[in-house]
Tab-separated table of C-alpha atoms in Angstrom:
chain	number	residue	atom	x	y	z
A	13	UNK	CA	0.167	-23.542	-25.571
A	14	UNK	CA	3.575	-22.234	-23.991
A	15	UNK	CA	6.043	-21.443	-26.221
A	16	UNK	CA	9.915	-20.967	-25.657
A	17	UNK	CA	12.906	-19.587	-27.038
A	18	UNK	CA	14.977	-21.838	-28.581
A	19	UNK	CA	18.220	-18.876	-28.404
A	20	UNK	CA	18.245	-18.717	-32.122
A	21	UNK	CA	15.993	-16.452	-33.349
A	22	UNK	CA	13.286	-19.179	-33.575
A	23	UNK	CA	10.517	-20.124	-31.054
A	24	UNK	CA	9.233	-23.968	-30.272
A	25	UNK	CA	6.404	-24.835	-28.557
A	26	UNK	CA	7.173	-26.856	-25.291
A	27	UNK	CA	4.934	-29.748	-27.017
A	28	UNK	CA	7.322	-29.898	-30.160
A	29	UNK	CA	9.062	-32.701	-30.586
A	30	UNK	CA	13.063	-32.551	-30.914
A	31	UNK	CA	12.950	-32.986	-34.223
A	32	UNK	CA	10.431	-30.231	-35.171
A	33	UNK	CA	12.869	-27.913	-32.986
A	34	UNK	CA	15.508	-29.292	-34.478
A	35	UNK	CA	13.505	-28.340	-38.120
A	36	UNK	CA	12.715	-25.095	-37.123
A	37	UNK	CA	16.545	-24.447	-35.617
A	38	UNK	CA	18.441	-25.881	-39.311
A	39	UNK	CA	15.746	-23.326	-40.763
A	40	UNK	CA	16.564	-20.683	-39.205
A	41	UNK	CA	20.406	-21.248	-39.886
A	42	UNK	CA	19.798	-21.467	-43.541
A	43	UNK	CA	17.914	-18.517	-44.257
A	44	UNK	CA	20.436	-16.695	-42.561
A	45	UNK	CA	23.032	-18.356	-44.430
A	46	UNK	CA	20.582	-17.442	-47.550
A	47	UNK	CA	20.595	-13.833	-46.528
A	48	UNK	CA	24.192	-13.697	-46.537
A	49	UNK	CA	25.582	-15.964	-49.047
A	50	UNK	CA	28.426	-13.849	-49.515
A	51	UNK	CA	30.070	-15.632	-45.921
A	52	UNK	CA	30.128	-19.343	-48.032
A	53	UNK	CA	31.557	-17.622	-50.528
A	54	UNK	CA	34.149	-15.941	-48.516
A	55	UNK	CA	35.165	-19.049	-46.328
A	56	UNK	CA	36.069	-20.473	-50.030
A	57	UNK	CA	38.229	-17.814	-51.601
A	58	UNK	CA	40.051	-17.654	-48.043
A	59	UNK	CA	40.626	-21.756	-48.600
A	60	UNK	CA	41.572	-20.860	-52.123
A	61	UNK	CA	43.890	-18.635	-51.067
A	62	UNK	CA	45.836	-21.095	-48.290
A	63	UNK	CA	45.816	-24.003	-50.880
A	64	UNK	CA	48.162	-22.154	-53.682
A	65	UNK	CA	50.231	-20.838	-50.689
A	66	UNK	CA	50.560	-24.327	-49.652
A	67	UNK	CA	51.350	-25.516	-53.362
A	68	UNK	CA	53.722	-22.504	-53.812
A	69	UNK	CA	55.525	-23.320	-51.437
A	70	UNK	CA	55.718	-27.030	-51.480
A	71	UNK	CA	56.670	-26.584	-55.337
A	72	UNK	CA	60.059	-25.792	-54.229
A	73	UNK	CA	60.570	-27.149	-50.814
A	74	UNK	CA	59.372	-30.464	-48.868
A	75	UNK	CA	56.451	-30.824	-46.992
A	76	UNK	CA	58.730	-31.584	-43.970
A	77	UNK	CA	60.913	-28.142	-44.493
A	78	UNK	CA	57.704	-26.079	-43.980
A	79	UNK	CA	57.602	-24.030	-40.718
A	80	UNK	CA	54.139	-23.881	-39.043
A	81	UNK	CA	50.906	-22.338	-40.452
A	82	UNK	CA	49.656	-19.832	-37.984
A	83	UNK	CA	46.430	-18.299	-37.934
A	84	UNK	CA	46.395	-14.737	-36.165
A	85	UNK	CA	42.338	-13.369	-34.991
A	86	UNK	CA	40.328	-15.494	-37.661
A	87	UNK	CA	36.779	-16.630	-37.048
A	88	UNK	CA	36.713	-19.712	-38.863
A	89	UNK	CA	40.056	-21.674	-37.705
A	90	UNK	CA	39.514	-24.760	-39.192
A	91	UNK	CA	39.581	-23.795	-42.678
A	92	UNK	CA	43.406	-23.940	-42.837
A	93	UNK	CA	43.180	-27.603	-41.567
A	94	UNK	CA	40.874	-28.849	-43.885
A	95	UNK	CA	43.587	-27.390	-46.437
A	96	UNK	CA	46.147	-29.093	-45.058
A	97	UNK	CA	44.378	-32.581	-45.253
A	98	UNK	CA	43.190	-32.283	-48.650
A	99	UNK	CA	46.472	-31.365	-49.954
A	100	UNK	CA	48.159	-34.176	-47.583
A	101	UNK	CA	50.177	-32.029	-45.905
A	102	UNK	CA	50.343	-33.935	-42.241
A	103	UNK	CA	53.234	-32.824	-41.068
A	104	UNK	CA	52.449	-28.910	-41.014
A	105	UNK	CA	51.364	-28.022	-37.494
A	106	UNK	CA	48.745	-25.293	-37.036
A	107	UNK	CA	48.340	-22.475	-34.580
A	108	UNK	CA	45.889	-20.701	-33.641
A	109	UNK	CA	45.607	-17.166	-31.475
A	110	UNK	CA	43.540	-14.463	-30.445
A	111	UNK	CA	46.464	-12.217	-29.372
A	112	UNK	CA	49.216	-11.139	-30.394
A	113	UNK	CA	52.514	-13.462	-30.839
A	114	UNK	CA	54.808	-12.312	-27.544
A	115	UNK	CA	58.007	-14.153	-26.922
A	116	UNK	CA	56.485	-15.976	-23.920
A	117	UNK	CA	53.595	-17.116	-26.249
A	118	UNK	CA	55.926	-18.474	-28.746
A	119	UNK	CA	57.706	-20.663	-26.883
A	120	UNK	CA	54.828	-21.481	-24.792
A	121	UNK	CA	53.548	-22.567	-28.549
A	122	UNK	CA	57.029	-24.102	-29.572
A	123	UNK	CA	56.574	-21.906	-31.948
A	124	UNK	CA	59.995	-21.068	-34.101
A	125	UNK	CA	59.327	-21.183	-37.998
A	126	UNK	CA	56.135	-19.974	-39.917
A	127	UNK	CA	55.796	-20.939	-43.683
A	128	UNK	CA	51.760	-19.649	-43.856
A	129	UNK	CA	50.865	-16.661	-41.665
A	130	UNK	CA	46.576	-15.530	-42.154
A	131	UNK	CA	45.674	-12.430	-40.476
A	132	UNK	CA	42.034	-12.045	-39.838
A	133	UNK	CA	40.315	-8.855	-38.243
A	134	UNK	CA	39.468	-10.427	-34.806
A	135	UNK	CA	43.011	-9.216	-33.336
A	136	UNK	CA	43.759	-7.495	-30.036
A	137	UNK	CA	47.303	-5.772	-31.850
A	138	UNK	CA	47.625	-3.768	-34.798
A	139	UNK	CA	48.810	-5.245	-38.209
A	140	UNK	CA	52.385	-3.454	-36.895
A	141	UNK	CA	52.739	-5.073	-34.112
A	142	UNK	CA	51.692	-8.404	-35.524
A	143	UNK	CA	54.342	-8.022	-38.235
A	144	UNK	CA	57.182	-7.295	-35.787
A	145	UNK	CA	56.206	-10.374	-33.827
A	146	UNK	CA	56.434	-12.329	-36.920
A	147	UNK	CA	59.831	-11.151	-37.862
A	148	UNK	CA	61.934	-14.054	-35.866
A	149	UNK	CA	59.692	-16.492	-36.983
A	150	UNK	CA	59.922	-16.065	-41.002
A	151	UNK	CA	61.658	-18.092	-43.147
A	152	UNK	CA	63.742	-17.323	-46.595
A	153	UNK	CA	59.878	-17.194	-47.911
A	154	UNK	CA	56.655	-16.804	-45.913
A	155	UNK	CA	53.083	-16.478	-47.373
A	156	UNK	CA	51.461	-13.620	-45.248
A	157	UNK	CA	47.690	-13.709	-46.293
A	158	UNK	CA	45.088	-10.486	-44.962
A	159	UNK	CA	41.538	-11.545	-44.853
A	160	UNK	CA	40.706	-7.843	-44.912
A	161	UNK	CA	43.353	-6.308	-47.081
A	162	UNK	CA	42.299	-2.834	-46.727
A	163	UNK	CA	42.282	-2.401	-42.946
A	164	UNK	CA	46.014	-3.889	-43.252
A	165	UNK	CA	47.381	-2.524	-46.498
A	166	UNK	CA	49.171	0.397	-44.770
A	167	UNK	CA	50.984	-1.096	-41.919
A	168	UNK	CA	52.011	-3.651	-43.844
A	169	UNK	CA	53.729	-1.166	-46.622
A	170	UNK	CA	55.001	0.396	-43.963
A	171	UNK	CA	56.813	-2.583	-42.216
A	172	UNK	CA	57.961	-3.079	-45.710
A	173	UNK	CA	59.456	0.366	-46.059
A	174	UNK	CA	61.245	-0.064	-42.625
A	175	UNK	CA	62.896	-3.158	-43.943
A	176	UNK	CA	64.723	-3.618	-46.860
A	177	UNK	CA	65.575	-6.516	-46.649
A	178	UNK	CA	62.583	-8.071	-46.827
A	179	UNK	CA	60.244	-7.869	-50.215
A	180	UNK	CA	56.726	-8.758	-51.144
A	181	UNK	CA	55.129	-9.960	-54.139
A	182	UNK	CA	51.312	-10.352	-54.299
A	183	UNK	CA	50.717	-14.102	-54.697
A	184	UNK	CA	46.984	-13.869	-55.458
A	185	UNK	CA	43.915	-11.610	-54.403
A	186	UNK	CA	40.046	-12.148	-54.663
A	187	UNK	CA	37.341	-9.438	-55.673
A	188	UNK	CA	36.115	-9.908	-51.602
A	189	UNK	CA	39.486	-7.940	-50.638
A	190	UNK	CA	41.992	-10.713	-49.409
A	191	UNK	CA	45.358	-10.652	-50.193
A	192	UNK	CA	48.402	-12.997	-50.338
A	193	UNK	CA	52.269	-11.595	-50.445
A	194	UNK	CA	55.403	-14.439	-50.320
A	195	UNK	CA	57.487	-12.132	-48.452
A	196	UNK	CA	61.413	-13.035	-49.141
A	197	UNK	CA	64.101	-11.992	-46.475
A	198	UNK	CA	67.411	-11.254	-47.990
A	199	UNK	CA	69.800	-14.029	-46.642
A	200	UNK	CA	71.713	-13.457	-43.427
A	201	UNK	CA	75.296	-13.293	-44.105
């Protein structure tokens, strides 16, 4: 009997039927997901994380105030859309990039206020650079949430230090190393 790789780590014989590949495939995919339950449970704090951002900040402002929630080199981009429909939240747009946030890319992205900003590890800039870019877009309060706290930690207390007008109170954290900060500019007289 000839046998074939299905591409997933699994192999079917040519006489399977789809379903028995299609078996074999969705058990291959959960005993990964078995090795490595720790992903799940990631992918949840992460949506934890975005909903009390999103209730923080619609606790004191309406829906239709919010800037855009942008989503900077994260894998899994549909988590902050799920959050937005559960919470009913249809009006929030959100954005999703790869690269980092030039002025050509904003506009090209009608991009010009953020109330949510998540910063995953996928990124082709450095935290710094990704902060700067974010400066023009921030409103009087921003939620800034780092999927990987402690590969951004020091840029980010360094941006603070170079600006005093703008503060940062942790919001929430999780034992898996994310972090969220509203980040308040000082009013511009």
């Amino acid at each position: 009997m000839m046998q074939t790789s299905t591409g997933v780590g699994t192999t079917a014989r040519k006489t399977d039927s789809l379903p028995a590949q299609l078996a074999d495939l969705l058990q291959t995919l959960f005993v990964r997901r078995e090795r490595d339950p720790g992903q799940a449970s990631r992918a949840e704090t992460i949506k934890s994380l975005q909903r009390e951002a999103l209730r923080y900040l619609t606790s004191w402002q309406r829906s239709s105030d919010l800037g855009d929630c942008l989503e900077l080199g994260v894998d899994d981009r549909r988590s902050m859309t799920h959050v937005l429909r559960e919470l009913r939240l249809d009006d929030v747009r959100v954005v999703s990039l790869d690269s980092a946030l030039t002025p050509a890319l904003r506009q090209k992205r009608w991009l010009r206020s953020v109330s949510v900003v998540r910063i995953g590890r996928d990124l082709d800039a450095s935290t710094a650079d990704v902060l700067r870019s974010l400066e023009p877009l921030m409103l009087e309060e921003t939620v800034l949430l780092f999927d990987h706290w402690e590969e951004n930690a020091g840029a980010f207390n360094a941006w603070l230090g170079a600006h005093p007008g703008i503060t940062a109170r942790r919001l929430s954290s999780d034992a898996t190393h994310a972090q969220s900060f509203v980040v308040t500019r000082a009013p511009t007289v």
